[in-house]
Coordinates of C-alpha atoms in Angstrom, one line a residue:
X1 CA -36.1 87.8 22.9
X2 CA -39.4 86.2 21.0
X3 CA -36.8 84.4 18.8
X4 CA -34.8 83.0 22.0
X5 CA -38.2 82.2 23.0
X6 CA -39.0 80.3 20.4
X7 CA -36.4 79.0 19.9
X8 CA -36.2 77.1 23.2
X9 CA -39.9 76.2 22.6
X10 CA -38.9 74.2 19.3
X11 CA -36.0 72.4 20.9
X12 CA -38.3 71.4 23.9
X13 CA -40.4 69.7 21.5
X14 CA -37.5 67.6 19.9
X15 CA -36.3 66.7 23.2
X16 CA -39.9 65.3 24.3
X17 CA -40.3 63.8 20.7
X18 CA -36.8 61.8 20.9
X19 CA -37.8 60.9 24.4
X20 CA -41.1 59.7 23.2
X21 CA -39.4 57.7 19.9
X22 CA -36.4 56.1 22.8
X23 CA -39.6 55.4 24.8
X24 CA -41.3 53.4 22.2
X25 CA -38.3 51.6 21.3
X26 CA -37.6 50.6 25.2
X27 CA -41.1 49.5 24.9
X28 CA -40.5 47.5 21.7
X29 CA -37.6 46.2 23.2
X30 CA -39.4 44.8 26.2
X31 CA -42.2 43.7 24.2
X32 CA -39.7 41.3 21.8
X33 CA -37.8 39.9 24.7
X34 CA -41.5 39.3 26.6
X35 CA -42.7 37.6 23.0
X36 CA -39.3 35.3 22.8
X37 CA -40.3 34.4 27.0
X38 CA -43.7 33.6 25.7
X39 CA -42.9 31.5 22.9
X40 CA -39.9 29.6 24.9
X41 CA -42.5 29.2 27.5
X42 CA -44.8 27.9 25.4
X43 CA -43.5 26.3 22.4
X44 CA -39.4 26.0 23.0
X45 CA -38.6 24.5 26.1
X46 CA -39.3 20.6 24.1
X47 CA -37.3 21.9 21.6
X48 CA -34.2 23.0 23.8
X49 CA -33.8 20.0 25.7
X50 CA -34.3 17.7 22.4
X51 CA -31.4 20.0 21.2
X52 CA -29.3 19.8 24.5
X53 CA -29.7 16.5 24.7
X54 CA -28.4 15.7 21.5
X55 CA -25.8 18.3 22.1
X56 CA -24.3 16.6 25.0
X57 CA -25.1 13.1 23.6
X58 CA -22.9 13.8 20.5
X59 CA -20.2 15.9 22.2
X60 CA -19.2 13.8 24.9
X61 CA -19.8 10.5 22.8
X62 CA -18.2 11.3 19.2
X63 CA -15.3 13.1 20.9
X64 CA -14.9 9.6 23.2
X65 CA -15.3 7.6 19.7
X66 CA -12.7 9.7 18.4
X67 CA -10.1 8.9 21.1
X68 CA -10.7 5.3 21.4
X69 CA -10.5 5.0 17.8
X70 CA -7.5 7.1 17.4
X71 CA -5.3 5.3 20.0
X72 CA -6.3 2.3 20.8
X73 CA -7.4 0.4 17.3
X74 CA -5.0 -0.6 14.3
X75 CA -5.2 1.5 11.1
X76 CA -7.7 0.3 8.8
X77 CA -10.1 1.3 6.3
X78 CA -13.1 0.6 8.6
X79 CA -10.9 2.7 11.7
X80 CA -10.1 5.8 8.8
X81 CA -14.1 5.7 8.0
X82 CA -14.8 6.3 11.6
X83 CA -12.7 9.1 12.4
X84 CA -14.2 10.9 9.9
X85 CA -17.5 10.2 10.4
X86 CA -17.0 10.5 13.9
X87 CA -14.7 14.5 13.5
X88 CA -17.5 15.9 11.5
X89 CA -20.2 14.7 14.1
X90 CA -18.1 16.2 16.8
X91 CA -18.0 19.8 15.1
X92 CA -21.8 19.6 14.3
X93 CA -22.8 18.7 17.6
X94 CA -19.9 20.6 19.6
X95 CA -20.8 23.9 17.4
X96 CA -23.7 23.6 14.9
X97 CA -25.8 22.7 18.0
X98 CA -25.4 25.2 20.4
X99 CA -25.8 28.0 17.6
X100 CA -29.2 26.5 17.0
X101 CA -30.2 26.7 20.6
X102 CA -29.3 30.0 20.6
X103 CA -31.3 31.0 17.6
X104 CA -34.4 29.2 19.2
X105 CA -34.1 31.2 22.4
X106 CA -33.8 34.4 20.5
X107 CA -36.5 34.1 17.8
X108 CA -37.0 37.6 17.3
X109 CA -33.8 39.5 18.1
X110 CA -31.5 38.0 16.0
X111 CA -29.7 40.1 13.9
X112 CA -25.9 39.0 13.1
X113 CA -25.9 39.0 9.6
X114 CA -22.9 37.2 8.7
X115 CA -23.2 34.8 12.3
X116 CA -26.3 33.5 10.6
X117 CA -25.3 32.5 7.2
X118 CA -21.5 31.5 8.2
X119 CA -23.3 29.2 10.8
X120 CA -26.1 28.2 8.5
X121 CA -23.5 27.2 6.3
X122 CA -21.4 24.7 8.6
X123 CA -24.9 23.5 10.3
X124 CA -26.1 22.1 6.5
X125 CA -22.3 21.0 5.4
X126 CA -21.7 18.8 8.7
X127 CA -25.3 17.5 8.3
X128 CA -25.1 16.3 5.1
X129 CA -21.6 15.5 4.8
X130 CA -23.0 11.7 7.0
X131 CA -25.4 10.9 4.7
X132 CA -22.6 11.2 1.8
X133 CA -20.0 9.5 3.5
X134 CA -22.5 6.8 4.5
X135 CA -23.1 5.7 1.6
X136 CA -19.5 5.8 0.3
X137 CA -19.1 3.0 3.5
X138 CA -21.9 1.1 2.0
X139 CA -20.2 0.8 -1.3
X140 CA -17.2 -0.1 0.7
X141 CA -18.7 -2.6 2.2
X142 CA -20.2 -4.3 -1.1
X143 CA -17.2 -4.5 -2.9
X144 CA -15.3 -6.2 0.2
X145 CA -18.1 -8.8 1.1
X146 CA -19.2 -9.5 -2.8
X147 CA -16.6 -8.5 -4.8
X148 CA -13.3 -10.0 -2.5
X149 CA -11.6 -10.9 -5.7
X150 CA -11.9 -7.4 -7.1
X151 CA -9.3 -5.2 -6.0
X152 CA -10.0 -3.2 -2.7
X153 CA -9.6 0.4 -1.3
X154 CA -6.4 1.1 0.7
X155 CA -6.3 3.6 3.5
X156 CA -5.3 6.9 1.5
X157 CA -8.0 6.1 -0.9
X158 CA -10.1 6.3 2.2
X159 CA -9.0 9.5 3.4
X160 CA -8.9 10.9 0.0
X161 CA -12.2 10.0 -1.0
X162 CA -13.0 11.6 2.7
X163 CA -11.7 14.5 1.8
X164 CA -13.2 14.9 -1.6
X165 CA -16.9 14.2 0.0
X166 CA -16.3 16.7 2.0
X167 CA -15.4 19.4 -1.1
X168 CA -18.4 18.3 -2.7
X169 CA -20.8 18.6 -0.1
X170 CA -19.1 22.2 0.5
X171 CA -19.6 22.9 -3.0
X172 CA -23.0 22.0 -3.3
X173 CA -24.4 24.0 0.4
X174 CA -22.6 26.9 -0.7
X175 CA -26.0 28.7 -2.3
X176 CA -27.1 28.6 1.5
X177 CA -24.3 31.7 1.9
X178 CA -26.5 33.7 -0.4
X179 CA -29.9 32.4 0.5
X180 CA -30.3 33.2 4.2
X181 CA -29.9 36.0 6.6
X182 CA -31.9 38.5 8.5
X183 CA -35.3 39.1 8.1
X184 CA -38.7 40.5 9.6
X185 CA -40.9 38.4 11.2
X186 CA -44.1 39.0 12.9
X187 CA -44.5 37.9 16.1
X188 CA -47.5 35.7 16.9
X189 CA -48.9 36.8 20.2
X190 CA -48.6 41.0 19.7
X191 CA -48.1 41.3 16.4
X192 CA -44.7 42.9 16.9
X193 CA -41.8 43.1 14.3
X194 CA -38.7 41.3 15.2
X195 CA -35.9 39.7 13.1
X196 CA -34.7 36.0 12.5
X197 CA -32.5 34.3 10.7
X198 CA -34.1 32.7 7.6
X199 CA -34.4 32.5 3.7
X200 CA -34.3 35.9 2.2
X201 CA -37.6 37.8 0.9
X202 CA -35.2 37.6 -2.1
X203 CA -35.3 33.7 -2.4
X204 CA -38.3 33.1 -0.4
X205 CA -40.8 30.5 -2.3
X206 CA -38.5 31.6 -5.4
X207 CA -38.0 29.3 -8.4
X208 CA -34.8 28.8 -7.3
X209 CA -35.2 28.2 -3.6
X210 CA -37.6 25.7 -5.1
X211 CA -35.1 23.8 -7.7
X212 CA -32.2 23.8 -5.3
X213 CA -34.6 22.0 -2.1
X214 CA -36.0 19.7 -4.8
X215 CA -32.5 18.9 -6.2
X216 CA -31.3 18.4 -2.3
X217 CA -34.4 16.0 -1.6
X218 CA -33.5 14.1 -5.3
X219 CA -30.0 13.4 -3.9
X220 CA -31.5 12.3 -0.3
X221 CA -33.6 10.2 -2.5
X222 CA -31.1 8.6 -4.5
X223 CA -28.4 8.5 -1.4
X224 CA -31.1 6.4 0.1
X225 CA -32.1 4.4 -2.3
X226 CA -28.5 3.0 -2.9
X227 CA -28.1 2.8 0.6
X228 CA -30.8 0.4 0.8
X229 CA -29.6 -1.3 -2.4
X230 CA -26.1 -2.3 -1.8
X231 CA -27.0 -3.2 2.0
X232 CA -29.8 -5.6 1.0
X233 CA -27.1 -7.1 -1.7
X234 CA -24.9 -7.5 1.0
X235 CA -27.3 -9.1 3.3
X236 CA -28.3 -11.6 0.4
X237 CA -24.4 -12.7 0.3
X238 CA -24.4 -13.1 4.0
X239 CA -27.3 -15.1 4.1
X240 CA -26.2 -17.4 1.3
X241 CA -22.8 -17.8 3.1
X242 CA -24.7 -18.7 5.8
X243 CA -26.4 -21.4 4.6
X244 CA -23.7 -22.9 2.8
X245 CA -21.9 -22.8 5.8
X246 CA -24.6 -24.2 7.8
X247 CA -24.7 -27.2 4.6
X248 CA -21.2 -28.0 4.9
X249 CA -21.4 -28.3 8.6
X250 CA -24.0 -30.7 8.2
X251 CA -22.0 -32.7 5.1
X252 CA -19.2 -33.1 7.1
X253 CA -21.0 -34.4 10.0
X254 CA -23.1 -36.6 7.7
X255 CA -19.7 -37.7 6.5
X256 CA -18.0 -38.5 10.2
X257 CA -20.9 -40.7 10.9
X258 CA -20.8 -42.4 8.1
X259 CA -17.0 -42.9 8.3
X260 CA -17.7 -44.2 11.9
X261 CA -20.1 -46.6 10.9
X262 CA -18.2 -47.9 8.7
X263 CA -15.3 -48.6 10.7
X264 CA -17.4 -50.1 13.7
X265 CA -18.4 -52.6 10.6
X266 CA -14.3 -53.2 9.4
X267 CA -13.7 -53.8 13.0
X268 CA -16.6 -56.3 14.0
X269 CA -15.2 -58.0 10.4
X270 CA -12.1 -58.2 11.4
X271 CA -13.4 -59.7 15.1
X272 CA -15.0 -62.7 13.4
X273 CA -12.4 -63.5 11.0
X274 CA -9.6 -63.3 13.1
X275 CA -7.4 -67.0 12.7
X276 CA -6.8 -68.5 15.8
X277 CA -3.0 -68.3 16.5
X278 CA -0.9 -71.9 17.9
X279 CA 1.9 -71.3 19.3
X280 CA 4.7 -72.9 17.5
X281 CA 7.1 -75.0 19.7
X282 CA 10.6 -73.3 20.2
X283 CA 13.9 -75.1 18.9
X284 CA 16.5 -75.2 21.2
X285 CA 20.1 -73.8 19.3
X286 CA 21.8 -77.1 21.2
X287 CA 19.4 -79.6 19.8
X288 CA 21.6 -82.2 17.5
X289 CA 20.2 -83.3 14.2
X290 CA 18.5 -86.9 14.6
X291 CA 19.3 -89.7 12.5
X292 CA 16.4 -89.0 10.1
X293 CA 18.0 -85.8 9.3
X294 CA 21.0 -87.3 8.7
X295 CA 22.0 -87.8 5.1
X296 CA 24.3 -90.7 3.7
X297 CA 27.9 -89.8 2.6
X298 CA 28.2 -87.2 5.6
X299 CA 31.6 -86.5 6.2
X300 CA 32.7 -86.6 9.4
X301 CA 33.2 -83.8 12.0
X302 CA 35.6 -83.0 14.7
X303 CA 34.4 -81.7 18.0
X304 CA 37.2 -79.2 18.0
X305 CA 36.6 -78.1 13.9
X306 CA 33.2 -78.1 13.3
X307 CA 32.4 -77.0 9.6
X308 CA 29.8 -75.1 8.0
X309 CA 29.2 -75.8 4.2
X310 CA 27.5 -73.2 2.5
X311 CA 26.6 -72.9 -1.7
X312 CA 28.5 -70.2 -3.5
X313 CA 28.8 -69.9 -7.5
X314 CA 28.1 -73.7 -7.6
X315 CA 31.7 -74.7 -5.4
X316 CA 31.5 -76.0 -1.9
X317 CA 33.1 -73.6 0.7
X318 CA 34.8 -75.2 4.1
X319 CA 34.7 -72.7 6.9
X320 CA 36.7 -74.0 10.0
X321 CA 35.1 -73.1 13.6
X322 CA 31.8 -71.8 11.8
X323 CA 28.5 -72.3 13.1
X324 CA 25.0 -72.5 10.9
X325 CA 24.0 -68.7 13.0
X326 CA 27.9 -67.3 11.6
X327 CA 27.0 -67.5 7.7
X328 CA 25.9 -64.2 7.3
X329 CA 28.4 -62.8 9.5
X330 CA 31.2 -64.3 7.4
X331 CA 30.0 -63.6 3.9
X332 CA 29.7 -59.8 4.8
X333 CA 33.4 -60.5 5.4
X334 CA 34.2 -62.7 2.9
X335 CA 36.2 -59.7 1.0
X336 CA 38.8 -59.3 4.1
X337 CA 39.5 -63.2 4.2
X338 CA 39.5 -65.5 1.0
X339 CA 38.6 -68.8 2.6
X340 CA 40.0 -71.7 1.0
X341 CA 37.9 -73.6 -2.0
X342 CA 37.8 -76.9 -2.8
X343 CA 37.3 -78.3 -6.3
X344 CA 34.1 -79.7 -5.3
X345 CA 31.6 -80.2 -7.8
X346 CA 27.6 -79.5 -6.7
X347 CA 24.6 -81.6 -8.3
X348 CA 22.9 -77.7 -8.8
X349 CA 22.7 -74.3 -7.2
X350 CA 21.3 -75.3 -3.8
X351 CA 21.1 -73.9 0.2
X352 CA 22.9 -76.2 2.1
X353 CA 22.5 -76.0 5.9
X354 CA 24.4 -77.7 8.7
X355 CA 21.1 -80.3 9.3
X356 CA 20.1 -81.1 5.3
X357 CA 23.3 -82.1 3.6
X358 CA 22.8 -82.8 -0.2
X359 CA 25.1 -85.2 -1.9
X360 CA 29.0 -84.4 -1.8
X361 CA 31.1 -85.2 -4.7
X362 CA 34.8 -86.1 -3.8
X363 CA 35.0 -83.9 -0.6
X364 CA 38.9 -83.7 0.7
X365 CA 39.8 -81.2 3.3
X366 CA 43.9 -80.2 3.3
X367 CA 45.6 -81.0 6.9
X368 CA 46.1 -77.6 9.1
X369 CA 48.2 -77.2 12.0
X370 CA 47.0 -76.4 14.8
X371 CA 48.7 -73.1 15.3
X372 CA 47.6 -71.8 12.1
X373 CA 43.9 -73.2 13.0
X374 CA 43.9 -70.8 16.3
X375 CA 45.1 -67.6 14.7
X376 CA 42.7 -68.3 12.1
X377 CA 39.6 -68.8 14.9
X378 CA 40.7 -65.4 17.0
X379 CA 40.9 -63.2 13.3
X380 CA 37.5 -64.8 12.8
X381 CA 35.6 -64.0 16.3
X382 CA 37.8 -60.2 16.2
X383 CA 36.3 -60.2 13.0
X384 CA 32.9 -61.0 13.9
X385 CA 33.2 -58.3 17.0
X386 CA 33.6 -55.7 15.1
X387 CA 30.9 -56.6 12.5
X388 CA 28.2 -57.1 15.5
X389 CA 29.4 -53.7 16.9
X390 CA 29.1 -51.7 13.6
X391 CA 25.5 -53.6 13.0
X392 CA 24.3 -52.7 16.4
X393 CA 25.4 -49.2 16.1
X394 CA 24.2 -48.7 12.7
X395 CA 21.1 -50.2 14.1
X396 CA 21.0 -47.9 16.6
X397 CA 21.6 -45.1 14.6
X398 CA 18.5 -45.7 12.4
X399 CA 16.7 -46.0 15.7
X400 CA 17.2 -42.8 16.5
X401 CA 16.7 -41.3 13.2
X402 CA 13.4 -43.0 12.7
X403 CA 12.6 -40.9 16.3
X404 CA 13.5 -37.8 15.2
X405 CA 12.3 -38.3 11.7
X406 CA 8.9 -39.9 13.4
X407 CA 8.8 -36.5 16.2
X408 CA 9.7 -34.2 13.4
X409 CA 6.1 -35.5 11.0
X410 CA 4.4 -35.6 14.7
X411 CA 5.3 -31.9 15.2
X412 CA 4.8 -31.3 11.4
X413 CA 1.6 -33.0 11.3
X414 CA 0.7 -31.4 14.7
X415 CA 1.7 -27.8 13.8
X416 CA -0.6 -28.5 10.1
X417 CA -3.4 -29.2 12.5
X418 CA -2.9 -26.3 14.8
X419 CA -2.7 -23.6 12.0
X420 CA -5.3 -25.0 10.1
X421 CA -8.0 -24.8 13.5
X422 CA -5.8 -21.3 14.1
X423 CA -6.7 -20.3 10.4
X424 CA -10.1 -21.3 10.5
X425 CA -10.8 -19.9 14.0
X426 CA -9.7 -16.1 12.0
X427 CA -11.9 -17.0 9.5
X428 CA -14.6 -17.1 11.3
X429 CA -13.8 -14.4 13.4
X430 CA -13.3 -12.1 10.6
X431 CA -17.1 -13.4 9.5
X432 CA -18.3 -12.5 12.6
X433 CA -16.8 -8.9 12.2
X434 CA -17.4 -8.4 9.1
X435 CA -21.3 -9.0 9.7
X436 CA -21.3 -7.2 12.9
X437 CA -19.5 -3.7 11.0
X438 CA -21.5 -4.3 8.1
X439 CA -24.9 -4.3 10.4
X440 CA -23.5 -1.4 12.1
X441 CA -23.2 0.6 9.3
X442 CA -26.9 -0.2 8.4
X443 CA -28.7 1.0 11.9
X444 CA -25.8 4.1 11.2
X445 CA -27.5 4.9 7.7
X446 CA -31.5 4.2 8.8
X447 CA -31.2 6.3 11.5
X448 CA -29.0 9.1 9.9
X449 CA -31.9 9.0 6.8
X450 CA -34.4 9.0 9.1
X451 CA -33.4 11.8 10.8
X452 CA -33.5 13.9 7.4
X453 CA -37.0 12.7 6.4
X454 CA -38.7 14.6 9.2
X455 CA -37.3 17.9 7.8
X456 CA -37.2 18.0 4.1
X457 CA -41.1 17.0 4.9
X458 CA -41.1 20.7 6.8
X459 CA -39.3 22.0 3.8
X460 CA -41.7 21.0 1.3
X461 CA -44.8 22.3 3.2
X462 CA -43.1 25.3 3.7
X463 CA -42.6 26.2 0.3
X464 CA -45.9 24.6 -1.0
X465 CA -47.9 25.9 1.5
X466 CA -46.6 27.6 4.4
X467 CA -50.9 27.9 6.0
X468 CA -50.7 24.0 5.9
X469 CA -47.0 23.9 7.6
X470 CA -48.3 26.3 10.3
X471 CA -51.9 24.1 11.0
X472 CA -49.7 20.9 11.0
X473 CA -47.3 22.4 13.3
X474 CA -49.7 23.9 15.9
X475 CA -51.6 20.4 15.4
X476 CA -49.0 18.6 16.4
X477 CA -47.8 20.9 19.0
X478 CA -43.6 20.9 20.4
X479 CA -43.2 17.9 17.2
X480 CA -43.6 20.9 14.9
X481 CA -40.8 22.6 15.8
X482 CA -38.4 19.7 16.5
X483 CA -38.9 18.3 13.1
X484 CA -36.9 21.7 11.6
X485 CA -33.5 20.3 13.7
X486 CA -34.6 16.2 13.1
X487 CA -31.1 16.0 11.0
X488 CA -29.0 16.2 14.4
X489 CA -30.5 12.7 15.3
X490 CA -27.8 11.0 12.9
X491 CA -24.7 13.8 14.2
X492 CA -25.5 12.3 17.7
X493 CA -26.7 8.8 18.1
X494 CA -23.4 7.1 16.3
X495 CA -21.7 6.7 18.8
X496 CA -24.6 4.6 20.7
X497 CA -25.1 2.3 17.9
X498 CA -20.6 1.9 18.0
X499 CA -21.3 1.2 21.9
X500 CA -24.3 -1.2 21.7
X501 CA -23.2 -3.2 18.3
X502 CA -19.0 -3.0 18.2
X503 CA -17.9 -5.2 21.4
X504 CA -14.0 -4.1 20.8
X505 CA -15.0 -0.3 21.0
X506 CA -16.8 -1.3 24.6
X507 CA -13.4 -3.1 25.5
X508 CA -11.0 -0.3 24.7
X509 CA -13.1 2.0 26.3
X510 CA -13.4 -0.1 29.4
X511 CA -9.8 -0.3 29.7
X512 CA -8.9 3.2 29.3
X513 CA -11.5 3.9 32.2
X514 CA -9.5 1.1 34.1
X515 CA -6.4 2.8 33.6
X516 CA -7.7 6.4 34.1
X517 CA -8.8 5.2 37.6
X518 CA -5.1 3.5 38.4
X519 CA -3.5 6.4 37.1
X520 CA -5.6 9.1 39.9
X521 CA -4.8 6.3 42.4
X522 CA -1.5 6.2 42.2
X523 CA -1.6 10.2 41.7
X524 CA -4.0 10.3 45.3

């Protein structure tokens, strides 16, 4: 009976002491979620709406860069560049940001020991994969503006230096898989002991934890550094092409003036020392020769034979029913009829007309009957026809030649003039982008370094002196705590910088909200 007693004495005790030990807990409990109220009250509430803002900022605007880019622009290097970019700033922000906002609203109950390395893990790898890749785009960009001659990256050299970034920067965060997890923390207000995700006692202010966050900061050093580099050689190229296109412009101007000038002075030249013109007094085809024109020994003409006497090989040719405006029609067709030579002997090799006769030695012209005379006159004007017609149509012929020939140089000349101002006009265009990408790509890599510098400065005065971290912090209030998550800045604000600074990524987008809207009218 005592030991039943007893017995039931000893296990009332246990029961009270488990109750007591559950009680405490509950307590404990209460008292950590109270503390992480407090410290979201006081401390976290700038530091979740910096963090949802950049949350929504870079989900809704890198997955909209990623769409427009995608469909609605050509492949390129610059368009392969940006998908990229803009796919790991989607994951950071669509993923790596709300894990952080849920780790700041639990600061002492966190206790997923694998959820906080894994996620750790793909918060620092999409971070500083931009950094990485940015600077890859500034090299890009150097050796296509500086070095055009040199040969240039292709689109799978793109993706597969993409893809090999992306295996280093893997590579080089993995130590953060080993270095954080779950540890105690004290809280501030009660004193109480909760859990957060954060470097290990193991590697906490360890010689490694310092080597590897100096190595990190050397590499943002040096990632910067040549950032700044090959974007200020590329600005000096821009600028020199600048002013040498500026000096040319003004050359060639230079030039037109002067060319101007000195036509108004050929012209004015030609004004003063223009000869007067005099009409010369036409000669009627009828008008007989006067007697001063007439020449001694002429031999006398019939009114129904008149004869023209032309000089040919030094003999004296007697063409019946031939005027002086005939000659050349009858020696083109001198092979077809032999006319009939006289043994008359010239004083020299001379141009006789019908007017100017020179002297005629021992002239005779053979009777002809007058039957032979008329076929002879109608073979001579058939003859003549047909010249005149193949004249007038070969004339014609070269008339219309020298039109095509003279609209085919025209359109020639015309089309040379057009594709040179069309070439020109892409030049310049592709200048234009060229300079506006390049400056894109600058404001991309300021503000994604930027963003970086804020926290590697919390880094360092953690692990040189965590007292000083906390003053500075509490100094400066909700910046204290913001500058831990500064290296979202550059996962979020791309796409603003492609909406304020690329005016074809503005277009495309516009359009694809123009046909959104006609698409849910015509579906309404």
């Amino acid at each position: 009976m005592f030991n039943y007693t007893e017995t039931n004495q000893v296990s009332n005790v246990s029961m009270e002491e488990n109750e007591r030990i559950n009680l405490l807990s509950t307590v404990a409990n209460i008292s950590l979620e109270e503390e992480e109220r407090i410290n979201l009250l006081s401390t976290g509430i700038p530091v979740l709406a910096f963090l949802a803002f950049l949350c929504f900022l870079g989900t809704f605007g890198n997955g909209l860069t990623v769409i427009v880019y995608a469909i609605r622009f050509k492949p390129s290097i610059y368009r392969t560049f940006i998908l990229w970019l803009g796919s790991v700033d989607l994951v950071a922000c669509s993923v790596s940001i709300p894990y952080v906002i849920y780790d700041s609203t639990h600061p002492f109950t966190f206790t997923s020991e694998w959820s906080c390395r894994i996620f750790v893990f793909i918060n620092f790898v999409f971070s500083m994969y931009s950094p990485l890749l940015l600077d890859v785009i500034a090299i890009e960009r150097y050796r296509r503006i500086c070095k055009p001659t040199d040969r240039q990256l292709t689109r799978a050299e793109a993706r597969l230096i993409s893809g090999l970034m992306g295996l280093i920067v893997v590579l080089c965060c993995s130590p953060f898989l080993a270095m954080y997890g779950i540890t105690s923390v004290t809280t501030p207000f009660n004193n109480l002991q909760g859990h957060e995700c954060n470097v290990v006692e193991e590697y906490r202010a360890s010689l490694f934890e310092t080597i590897y966050f100096a190595l990190l900061f050397a590499v943002y050093v040096i990632l910067f550094v040549l950032c700044i580099v090959f974007y200020s050689l590329i600005g000096r190229k821009l600028m020199k092409s600048e002013r040498f296109r500026r000096a040319t412009k003004a050359a060639k101007r230079i030039r037109r003036q002067q060319s101007m000038r000195q036509i108004e002075r050929l012209q004015q030249k030609s004004v003063k020392f223009a000869p007067e013109e005099h009409p010369e007094p036409l000669v009627k085809q009828s008008e007989t020769p006067t007697d001063e024109n007439k020449v001694e020994n002429e031999p006398t003409v019939s009114a129904e034979s008149e004869i023209s006497i032309t000089s040919v090989s030094g003999t004296c040719e007697l063409q019946p029913n031939y005027t002086s405006d005939d000659v050349l029609g009858y020696q083109n067709s001198a092979h077809n009829h032999q006319p009939y030579q006289q043994n008359t002997v010239l004083n020299g090799i001379e141009q006789i007309s019908g007017k100017a006769l020179a002297p005629i030695v021992a002239t005779t012209v053979p009777p002809e009957s007058p039957a032979k005379h008329d076929t002879l006159n109608g073979n001579n004007n058939a003859d003549n026809m047909k010249m005149d017609m193949k004249i007038n149509a070969k004339t014609e012929s070269n008339k219309q030649t020298d039109v095509v020939q003279n609209t085919s140089v025209k359109k020639k000349s015309v089309k040379r003039f057009v594709d040179y101002r069309v070439s020109k006009k892409k030049v310049s265009q592709l200048i234009s982008k060229s300079k506006r990408v390049t400056m894109m790509f600058l404001v991309v890599s300021v503000l994604s370094f930027g963003g970086y510098l804020p926290y590697f400065v919390h880094v360092i005065m953690r692990n040189v002196d965590d007292d000083m971290r906390r003053n500075v912090a509490s100094a400066f209030g909700s910046i204290g705590p913001i500058m831990r998550y500064s290296f979202f800045i550059n996962n979020a604000v791309n796409p603003v910088v492609y909406g304020f600074m690329d005016r074809h990524f503005r277009n495309q987008f516009k359009r694809m909200i123009k046909k959104c809207r006609g698409h849910r009218m015509d579906f309404t």
